[in-house]
Amino acid sequence: MEPISEQALALEFAGLQLDHGRPLTQQLHARLKQLLLAGGLRPGAQMPTTRALAQQLGVSRNTVVHAYERLHDEGFLLARVGAGSYVAGLPAAHSVAKDDAATPPARPDTAIWQQMQALHLPRVHGPEAQAFRYGLPVIDQFPTAIWARLQARFWRQSARHQLGYSDPAGLPRLRAQIAAYLSHARGLHCEPEQVIITSGAQQAISLAALALLKPGDRVAMESPGYRAAAAALALPNTQVLRVPVDGEGLRIAALQALGPARLCYVTPSHQFPTGVTMSLARRLALLDWARQQNAFILEDDYDGEFRFSGAPLAPLASLDRHGRTLYLGSFSKLLLPGLRLGYLVVPGGWAEGMAKLRGMLDRHAPIADQTVLADFIEQGHFLRHLRRVRRAAHARRDALLKAWQQRFGERLPLAEVSAGLHALLPLRHAEQENRLAQLARQHRVEVGRLREIGEVPSCSGRAGLVLGFAPSTPAQISAAVDQLAQAWQTALD
């Protein structure tokens, strides 16, 4: 085959422009591969020498040599001893015509894929927590120095066998500590074998859904409720039914009216996002419903430790005498969301099967983080930290209520905030919700729209804004309320 002429060389590579502020070899390799895939160089044509191409592009010869070597390794170029490099012939089915270069990629067309497109996942934010961002804990109180010391000790002292694959159900020592904590602090008595360590509460919901549900099953959940939970519960191609919530929590009569269901997902200690607590009568009625329907209850206790009067309520699972309740908790609100550690407490006898299913998802949670958390709990840091963040959350709740009363009074009252890390501002209709959220954003204040995060049916007249107060100091909260008063002044007149 004849080499490319100097004139053809200039024509073929004139469009290759490299940014000298970025790695040149990577750029050249990518540009040449794109040119070869698009058919810009005919199969069998001889490539320019590395010296000639380097001169053409104004780069060092080594840059071109390394790019050619990668293309040789990947099969795009063929080498002939003493004769240079040649363009390899690609199968017709894998050749990309220039006219087809902009064709959109194919996408999945399954029902679950379509559902995921409508899901509003928590946004990824910068390092600075902005009032009133919901879903975050008291991040500024996290003992980073202690955690860093425990992490360093793990990597210094770990034996090789500790760094391999681990029990998919989780580190035994951590599971035992969680079981002891739930028993002593929350009144939920369980064995360590019943505790499955998960990558946060979201994976625990998915794990329960995959274990309990099959295609076509009916699943009940609160409305408004946690939108991401609805998506996880639908993973096995189930039918998710909405049950309205009132001042006592899930309306059991409305649940019964829906007919048979395999599972009911609830947040009884602090309903998300309304903040109401399920009454004892409703809890007992829900347990009775599960027994009669041969159904299960998935209890999400995402921030049950944060109660501002009296001790945290005992979980719904502590009242269950028939093994119908799966209880999930998370360290996202107690420690850090980025830690991605949670747990699922399953009925006795389920441990082996759930551990196998857990192993199919992502093998197991990171062993280093599990070990450090176990040390953190064992040395007393966890309970001290929990007391500290409870006090901080209480002070921040009070700062929000005080500033809100001063600025808005009875014109725009917040719902009662007796627990949790966020407040709900009930509104008249969706148009008001959208308008106030937009004005808040313009003044650099974050609020959550109930219809975006709470899985509210379009036919419902319910509207509101969710205000997270945990990540902001009292001074920041007061300033943010002032900003909202300024932003909403004309909208509330």
Coordinates of C-alpha atoms in Angstrom, one line a residue:
M1 CA 0.0 0.0 0.0
E2 CA 1.1 3.5 -0.8
P3 CA 1.8 6.0 2.1
I4 CA -0.4 9.1 2.4
S5 CA 1.0 11.9 0.4
E6 CA 2.1 15.1 2.0
Q7 CA -0.9 16.9 0.5
A8 CA -3.3 14.2 1.7
L9 CA -1.5 14.3 5.1
A10 CA -2.2 18.0 5.5
L11 CA -5.9 17.5 4.4
E12 CA -6.6 14.5 6.7
F13 CA -5.0 15.9 9.8
A14 CA -5.7 19.6 9.4
G15 CA -8.7 19.4 11.7
L16 CA -6.8 17.8 14.5
Q17 CA -6.4 20.5 17.2
L18 CA -4.8 19.7 20.6
D19 CA -5.2 21.6 23.8
H20 CA -1.6 22.0 25.1
G21 CA -3.0 22.5 28.6
R22 CA -4.2 18.9 28.8
P23 CA -2.3 15.5 28.3
L24 CA -1.4 15.5 24.6
T25 CA -1.0 11.7 24.1
Q26 CA -4.6 11.1 25.4
Q27 CA -6.0 13.8 23.2
L28 CA -4.2 12.6 20.1
H29 CA -5.1 8.9 20.7
A30 CA -8.8 9.9 21.1
R31 CA -8.8 12.1 17.9
L32 CA -7.1 9.5 15.8
K33 CA -9.4 6.8 17.0
Q34 CA -12.4 9.0 16.2
L35 CA -11.0 9.6 12.7
L36 CA -10.4 5.9 12.1
L37 CA -13.9 4.9 13.3
A38 CA -15.5 7.5 11.1
G39 CA -13.8 6.1 8.0
G40 CA -11.6 9.2 7.6
L41 CA -8.7 7.0 6.7
R42 CA -9.2 4.1 4.3
P43 CA -8.3 0.5 5.4
G44 CA -4.8 -0.5 4.3
A45 CA -3.6 3.1 4.0
Q46 CA -0.1 3.8 5.4
M47 CA -0.1 6.2 8.3
P48 CA 2.3 9.2 8.3
T49 CA 5.6 8.6 10.1
T50 CA 5.6 9.6 13.7
R51 CA 8.2 12.3 12.9
A52 CA 6.0 13.8 10.1
L53 CA 2.8 13.8 12.2
A54 CA 4.6 15.3 15.2
Q55 CA 5.9 18.1 13.0
Q56 CA 2.4 18.6 11.4
L57 CA 0.8 19.0 14.8
G58 CA 3.6 20.8 16.6
V59 CA 4.1 18.2 19.3
S60 CA 7.0 16.0 20.4
R61 CA 7.6 12.7 18.5
N62 CA 7.1 10.7 21.7
T63 CA 3.6 12.0 21.9
V64 CA 2.8 10.5 18.5
V65 CA 4.8 7.3 19.2
H66 CA 2.7 6.6 22.4
A67 CA -0.6 7.4 20.7
Y68 CA 0.3 5.0 17.8
E69 CA 1.3 2.3 20.3
R70 CA -2.1 2.4 22.0
L71 CA -3.8 2.3 18.6
H72 CA -1.7 -0.8 17.7
D73 CA -2.6 -2.5 21.0
E74 CA -6.3 -1.8 20.4
G75 CA -6.2 -3.2 16.8
F76 CA -6.9 0.1 14.9
L77 CA -3.4 0.1 13.4
L78 CA -1.2 -2.7 12.0
A79 CA 2.6 -2.7 12.1
R80 CA 4.8 -3.9 9.3
V81 CA 8.5 -4.4 10.2
G82 CA 10.5 -1.7 8.5
A83 CA 7.5 -0.3 6.6
G84 CA 5.6 1.7 9.3
S85 CA 2.0 1.6 10.4
Y86 CA -1.1 0.9 8.4
V87 CA -4.9 1.4 8.9
A88 CA -6.6 -1.8 10.0
G89 CA -9.8 -2.8 8.2
L90 CA -12.8 -2.7 10.5
P91 CA -15.8 -5.0 10.0
A92 CA -18.5 -3.2 8.1
A93 CA -21.0 -3.6 11.0
H94 CA -18.6 -1.7 13.3
S95 CA -17.7 1.1 10.9
V96 CA -19.3 4.4 11.7
A97 CA -20.2 6.4 8.7
K98 CA -19.6 10.2 8.9
D99 CA -23.4 10.8 8.3
D100 CA -24.2 8.5 11.2
A101 CA -21.8 10.1 13.7
A102 CA -24.5 12.2 15.3
T103 CA -27.1 9.4 15.7
P104 CA -28.5 9.4 19.3
P105 CA -27.5 6.2 21.2
A106 CA -30.1 3.5 21.8
R107 CA -31.8 3.6 25.1
P108 CA -33.4 1.0 27.3
D109 CA -37.2 0.7 26.8
T110 CA -38.2 -1.2 29.9
A111 CA -41.0 0.0 32.2
I112 CA -38.6 0.5 35.1
W113 CA -36.3 2.6 32.9
Q114 CA -39.2 4.9 32.0
Q115 CA -40.1 5.2 35.7
M116 CA -36.5 6.1 36.6
Q117 CA -36.6 9.0 34.2
A118 CA -39.3 10.7 36.1
L119 CA -37.6 10.2 39.5
H120 CA -36.1 13.3 41.2
L121 CA -33.0 12.0 43.0
P122 CA -31.3 14.3 45.6
R123 CA -29.1 16.8 43.8
V124 CA -25.4 16.7 44.2
H125 CA -24.3 19.9 45.8
G126 CA -21.1 21.7 46.5
P127 CA -19.3 21.5 49.9
E128 CA -21.2 24.4 51.5
A129 CA -24.7 23.4 52.8
Q130 CA -27.1 26.2 51.9
A131 CA -30.3 26.9 53.9
F132 CA -32.8 25.3 53.8
R133 CA -31.4 22.2 52.1
Y134 CA -33.4 19.1 53.2
G135 CA -32.1 15.6 53.7
L136 CA -28.8 16.6 55.4
P137 CA -27.8 16.0 59.0
V138 CA -25.8 18.3 61.4
I139 CA -22.7 17.9 59.2
D140 CA -20.6 20.6 60.9
Q141 CA -20.6 18.6 64.2
F142 CA -19.1 15.5 62.7
P143 CA -15.8 14.5 64.6
T144 CA -13.6 14.3 61.5
A145 CA -10.4 14.2 63.6
I146 CA -11.6 11.1 65.5
W147 CA -12.8 9.4 62.3
A148 CA -9.5 10.1 60.5
R149 CA -7.5 8.6 63.4
L150 CA -9.6 5.4 63.4
Q151 CA -9.3 5.2 59.6
A152 CA -5.5 5.5 59.9
R153 CA -5.3 2.9 62.6
F154 CA -7.3 0.4 60.4
W155 CA -4.9 0.7 57.5
R156 CA -1.9 0.5 59.8
Q157 CA -3.0 -2.6 61.7
S158 CA -5.2 -4.6 59.3
A159 CA -4.1 -8.1 58.5
R160 CA -4.2 -9.2 54.9
H161 CA -7.2 -11.5 55.5
Q162 CA -9.2 -8.5 56.6
L163 CA -8.7 -6.8 53.2
G164 CA -10.3 -9.6 51.1
Y165 CA -14.0 -10.4 50.5
S166 CA -16.1 -10.3 53.6
D167 CA -19.5 -11.5 54.9
P168 CA -22.2 -10.0 52.6
A169 CA -24.4 -9.5 55.7
G170 CA -21.8 -7.2 57.2
L171 CA -19.0 -7.2 59.7
P172 CA -20.2 -9.4 62.6
R173 CA -18.9 -7.0 65.3
L174 CA -20.8 -4.1 63.7
R175 CA -24.0 -6.1 63.4
A176 CA -23.7 -7.0 67.1
Q177 CA -23.2 -3.4 68.1
I178 CA -26.2 -2.2 66.1
A179 CA -28.4 -5.0 67.6
A180 CA -27.3 -3.9 71.1
Y181 CA -28.0 -0.2 70.3
L182 CA -31.4 -0.9 69.0
S183 CA -32.3 -3.0 72.0
H184 CA -31.0 -0.6 74.7
A185 CA -31.8 2.8 73.0
R186 CA -34.8 2.0 70.8
G187 CA -36.6 -0.9 72.5
L188 CA -36.2 -3.2 69.4
H189 CA -34.9 -6.5 70.6
C190 CA -33.2 -8.5 67.8
E191 CA -30.2 -10.8 67.3
P192 CA -27.1 -9.7 65.5
E193 CA -27.8 -12.4 62.8
Q194 CA -31.0 -10.4 61.9
V195 CA -29.1 -7.3 61.1
I196 CA -28.0 -6.9 57.4
I197 CA -25.5 -4.1 56.7
T198 CA -26.5 -2.1 53.6
S199 CA -25.2 0.8 51.5
G200 CA -27.6 3.2 53.1
A201 CA -31.4 3.1 53.5
Q202 CA -32.1 3.2 49.8
Q203 CA -30.4 -0.1 49.2
A204 CA -32.2 -1.6 52.2
I205 CA -35.5 -0.6 50.6
S206 CA -34.4 -2.2 47.3
L207 CA -33.2 -5.3 49.1
A208 CA -36.6 -5.7 50.8
A209 CA -38.5 -5.2 47.6
L210 CA -36.4 -7.8 45.7
A211 CA -36.8 -10.3 48.5
L212 CA -40.5 -9.9 49.1
L213 CA -42.1 -8.8 45.8
K214 CA -42.7 -10.4 42.4
P215 CA -44.1 -8.9 39.2
G216 CA -47.6 -7.8 39.5
D217 CA -47.7 -7.6 43.3
R218 CA -49.4 -4.6 44.9
V219 CA -47.4 -2.4 47.3
A220 CA -48.9 0.3 49.5
M221 CA -47.1 3.4 50.7
E222 CA -47.9 6.8 52.3
S223 CA -49.0 9.8 50.2
P224 CA -47.3 12.1 50.3
G225 CA -44.4 9.9 50.7
Y226 CA -40.7 9.3 49.8
R227 CA -40.5 9.3 46.0
A228 CA -37.2 7.3 45.9
A229 CA -38.8 4.6 48.0
A230 CA -41.7 4.3 45.5
A231 CA -39.1 3.8 42.7
A232 CA -37.3 1.1 44.7
L233 CA -40.5 -0.7 45.6
A234 CA -41.4 -0.8 41.9
L235 CA -38.1 -2.5 40.9
P236 CA -39.7 -5.9 40.7
N237 CA -42.4 -4.5 38.3
T238 CA -45.0 -4.1 41.0
Q239 CA -48.0 -1.8 41.3
V240 CA -47.4 0.9 43.9
L241 CA -50.6 2.2 45.6
R242 CA -50.8 5.6 47.4
V243 CA -52.5 5.7 50.8
P244 CA -53.3 9.2 52.2
V245 CA -51.8 10.5 55.4
D246 CA -53.5 12.6 58.1
G247 CA -52.6 14.0 61.5
E248 CA -52.2 10.4 62.9
G249 CA -50.2 9.0 60.0
L250 CA -51.2 6.4 57.4
R251 CA -55.0 6.1 57.2
I252 CA -55.7 2.4 57.9
A253 CA -59.2 2.6 56.5
A254 CA -57.9 3.9 53.2
L255 CA -55.3 1.1 53.2
Q256 CA -58.0 -1.5 53.7
A257 CA -60.2 0.0 51.0
L258 CA -57.4 -0.6 48.4
G259 CA -57.8 -4.4 48.7
P260 CA -55.0 -7.0 49.1
A261 CA -51.4 -5.8 49.1
R262 CA -48.1 -7.7 49.7
L263 CA -46.2 -4.9 51.4
C264 CA -46.8 -1.6 53.1
Y265 CA -44.0 1.0 53.4
V266 CA -44.3 3.5 56.2
T267 CA -42.2 6.1 58.1
P268 CA -44.2 6.0 61.4
S269 CA -41.8 7.8 63.8
H270 CA -41.5 10.9 61.6
Q271 CA -43.5 10.7 58.4
F272 CA -41.7 12.0 55.4
P273 CA -42.3 14.7 54.4
T274 CA -45.3 15.9 56.5
G275 CA -43.5 15.2 59.9
V276 CA -46.5 13.6 61.6
T277 CA -46.1 10.7 64.0
M278 CA -48.2 7.6 63.6
S279 CA -50.5 7.1 66.6
L280 CA -50.4 3.9 68.7
A281 CA -53.9 3.0 67.5
R282 CA -52.8 3.3 63.9
R283 CA -49.6 1.3 64.6
L284 CA -51.6 -1.6 66.1
A285 CA -54.1 -1.5 63.4
L286 CA -51.4 -1.6 60.7
L287 CA -49.8 -4.7 62.4
D288 CA -53.3 -6.3 62.5
W289 CA -53.8 -5.5 58.8
A290 CA -50.4 -7.2 57.9
R291 CA -51.4 -10.3 59.9
Q292 CA -54.8 -10.6 58.3
Q293 CA -53.5 -9.9 54.8
N294 CA -50.5 -12.2 55.1
A295 CA -48.6 -9.1 54.2
F296 CA -45.4 -7.4 55.4
I297 CA -44.5 -3.9 56.7
L298 CA -41.3 -2.1 55.7
E299 CA -40.6 0.5 58.5
D300 CA -38.2 3.3 57.5
D301 CA -36.9 4.9 60.7
Y302 CA -34.7 7.4 58.8
D303 CA -34.4 10.1 61.5
G304 CA -36.3 8.6 64.5
E305 CA -33.5 9.5 66.9
F306 CA -34.3 13.2 66.6
R307 CA -37.3 13.9 68.9
F308 CA -37.5 17.3 70.6
S309 CA -39.7 16.3 73.6
G310 CA -39.1 13.1 75.5
A311 CA -37.2 10.0 74.4
P312 CA -37.3 8.7 70.8
L313 CA -40.4 6.5 70.2
A314 CA -40.0 2.8 70.1
P315 CA -40.1 1.5 66.5
L316 CA -43.2 -0.1 65.1
A317 CA -41.2 -3.3 64.7
S318 CA -40.9 -3.5 68.5
L319 CA -44.7 -4.1 68.7
D320 CA -44.7 -6.9 66.1
R321 CA -45.3 -10.3 67.5
H322 CA -45.8 -12.1 64.2
G323 CA -42.6 -11.5 62.3
R324 CA -44.3 -9.2 59.7
T325 CA -42.1 -6.1 60.0
L326 CA -38.7 -5.3 58.4
Y327 CA -37.0 -2.4 60.1
L328 CA -34.5 -0.2 58.3
G329 CA -32.2 2.5 59.7
S330 CA -29.3 4.5 58.3
F331 CA -26.3 6.4 59.5
S332 CA -26.8 9.1 56.9
K333 CA -28.7 11.4 59.3
L334 CA -26.7 10.4 62.4
L335 CA -23.3 10.7 60.8
L336 CA -22.8 11.5 57.1
P337 CA -24.8 10.7 54.0
G338 CA -21.6 10.1 52.1
L339 CA -20.7 7.3 54.4
R340 CA -23.4 5.1 52.7
L341 CA -23.9 2.7 55.6
G342 CA -27.3 1.6 56.8
Y343 CA -29.0 -1.6 58.0
L344 CA -32.0 -3.8 57.6
V345 CA -33.4 -5.9 60.5
V346 CA -35.2 -8.9 59.1
P347 CA -37.4 -11.5 60.9
G348 CA -35.6 -14.5 62.4
G349 CA -34.7 -17.2 60.0
W350 CA -34.3 -14.8 57.1
A351 CA -30.6 -14.0 57.6
E352 CA -29.0 -16.5 55.3
G353 CA -31.3 -15.8 52.4
M354 CA -31.1 -12.1 52.8
A355 CA -27.3 -12.2 53.0
K356 CA -27.1 -14.1 49.7
L357 CA -29.4 -11.6 48.1
R358 CA -27.3 -8.7 49.6
G359 CA -24.2 -10.3 48.1
M360 CA -25.7 -10.2 44.6
L361 CA -26.1 -6.4 44.7
D362 CA -22.6 -5.3 45.5
R363 CA -21.0 -8.2 47.4
H364 CA -20.7 -6.3 50.7
A365 CA -20.3 -2.8 52.2
P366 CA -16.7 -1.5 52.4
I367 CA -14.9 -3.3 55.1
A368 CA -12.8 -0.3 56.1
D369 CA -15.8 1.9 56.8
Q370 CA -17.6 -0.9 58.6
T371 CA -14.5 -1.5 60.9
V372 CA -14.1 2.2 61.6
L373 CA -17.8 2.6 62.4
A374 CA -17.6 -0.4 64.8
D375 CA -14.6 1.1 66.5
F376 CA -16.4 4.5 66.6
I377 CA -19.3 2.9 68.4
E378 CA -17.2 0.6 70.7
Q379 CA -15.1 3.5 72.0
G380 CA -18.2 5.6 72.9
H381 CA -17.8 8.2 70.2
F382 CA -21.1 7.4 68.6
L383 CA -23.3 8.0 71.6
R384 CA -21.4 11.2 72.5
H385 CA -21.8 12.4 68.9
L386 CA -25.5 11.5 68.9
R387 CA -26.1 13.6 72.1
R388 CA -24.2 16.5 70.5
V389 CA -26.1 16.5 67.2
R390 CA -29.5 16.1 69.0
R391 CA -28.7 19.3 71.0
A392 CA -27.6 21.1 67.8
A393 CA -30.7 20.0 65.9
H394 CA -33.0 21.1 68.8
A395 CA -31.3 24.6 68.8
R396 CA -31.6 24.9 65.1
R397 CA -35.2 23.9 65.1
D398 CA -35.9 26.5 67.8
A399 CA -34.0 29.2 65.8
L400 CA -36.2 28.4 62.7
L401 CA -39.4 28.6 64.7
K402 CA -38.4 31.9 66.4
A403 CA -37.3 33.6 63.2
W404 CA -40.3 32.3 61.3
Q405 CA -42.7 33.6 63.9
Q406 CA -41.0 37.0 63.8
R407 CA -41.1 37.3 60.0
F408 CA -44.3 35.6 59.0
G409 CA -46.4 35.1 62.1
E410 CA -49.8 33.6 61.4
R411 CA -49.7 34.6 57.7
L412 CA -47.6 31.6 56.8
P413 CA -47.5 29.1 59.7
L414 CA -45.2 26.1 59.7
A415 CA -46.6 22.6 60.5
E416 CA -45.6 21.4 64.0
V417 CA -42.0 20.3 64.2
S418 CA -41.8 17.9 67.1
A419 CA -39.1 15.6 65.6
G420 CA -36.8 15.2 62.7
L421 CA -34.5 17.5 60.7
H422 CA -36.9 19.4 58.5
A423 CA -40.1 21.5 58.7
L424 CA -43.1 21.5 56.4
L425 CA -44.7 24.7 55.2
P426 CA -48.2 23.8 54.0
L427 CA -49.5 25.9 51.1
R428 CA -52.8 26.4 49.4
H429 CA -52.1 25.0 45.9
A430 CA -49.3 23.8 43.5
E431 CA -49.1 27.2 41.8
Q432 CA -48.1 28.9 45.1
E433 CA -45.6 26.1 45.8
N434 CA -43.9 26.6 42.5
R435 CA -43.9 30.4 42.8
L436 CA -42.4 30.6 46.3
A437 CA -39.8 27.9 45.4
Q438 CA -38.7 29.9 42.4
L439 CA -38.5 33.2 44.4
A440 CA -36.5 31.4 47.1
R441 CA -34.0 30.1 44.5
Q442 CA -33.5 33.6 43.1
H443 CA -32.5 34.7 46.6
R444 CA -30.1 31.7 47.0
V445 CA -32.3 29.9 49.5
E446 CA -33.0 26.2 48.9
V447 CA -36.4 24.7 49.6
G448 CA -37.9 21.4 48.6
R449 CA -41.1 21.3 46.6
L450 CA -43.6 18.8 48.1
R451 CA -44.7 17.7 44.6
E452 CA -41.2 17.1 43.6
I453 CA -40.0 15.1 46.6
G454 CA -43.2 13.7 48.2
E455 CA -44.9 11.6 45.5
V456 CA -48.1 13.7 45.6
P457 CA -50.9 12.6 43.1
S458 CA -51.7 15.2 40.5
C459 CA -55.4 15.1 41.6
S460 CA -54.4 16.0 45.2
G461 CA -54.8 19.6 46.4
R462 CA -51.9 19.2 48.8
A463 CA -48.9 21.5 48.3
G464 CA -46.1 22.8 50.4
L465 CA -42.3 23.4 50.9
V466 CA -39.9 21.3 52.9
L467 CA -37.2 23.3 54.8
G468 CA -34.2 21.4 56.2
F469 CA -32.7 23.1 59.2
A470 CA -30.0 20.7 60.4
P471 CA -27.0 21.7 58.2
S472 CA -27.3 25.4 59.0
T473 CA -26.3 27.3 62.2
P474 CA -28.9 29.4 64.1
A475 CA -27.4 32.5 62.6
Q476 CA -27.5 31.2 59.1
I477 CA -31.1 30.1 59.7
S478 CA -32.2 33.5 60.9
A479 CA -30.5 35.2 57.9
A480 CA -32.2 32.7 55.5
V481 CA -35.6 33.5 56.9
D482 CA -34.9 37.2 56.4
Q483 CA -34.0 36.4 52.8
L484 CA -37.3 34.5 52.3
A485 CA -39.3 37.3 53.8
Q486 CA -37.7 39.7 51.3
A487 CA -38.1 37.2 48.4
W488 CA -41.8 36.5 49.2
Q489 CA -42.9 40.0 50.1
T490 CA -44.9 40.7 47.0
A491 CA -46.1 37.2 46.6
L492 CA -47.7 37.2 50.0
D493 CA -49.3 40.7 49.9

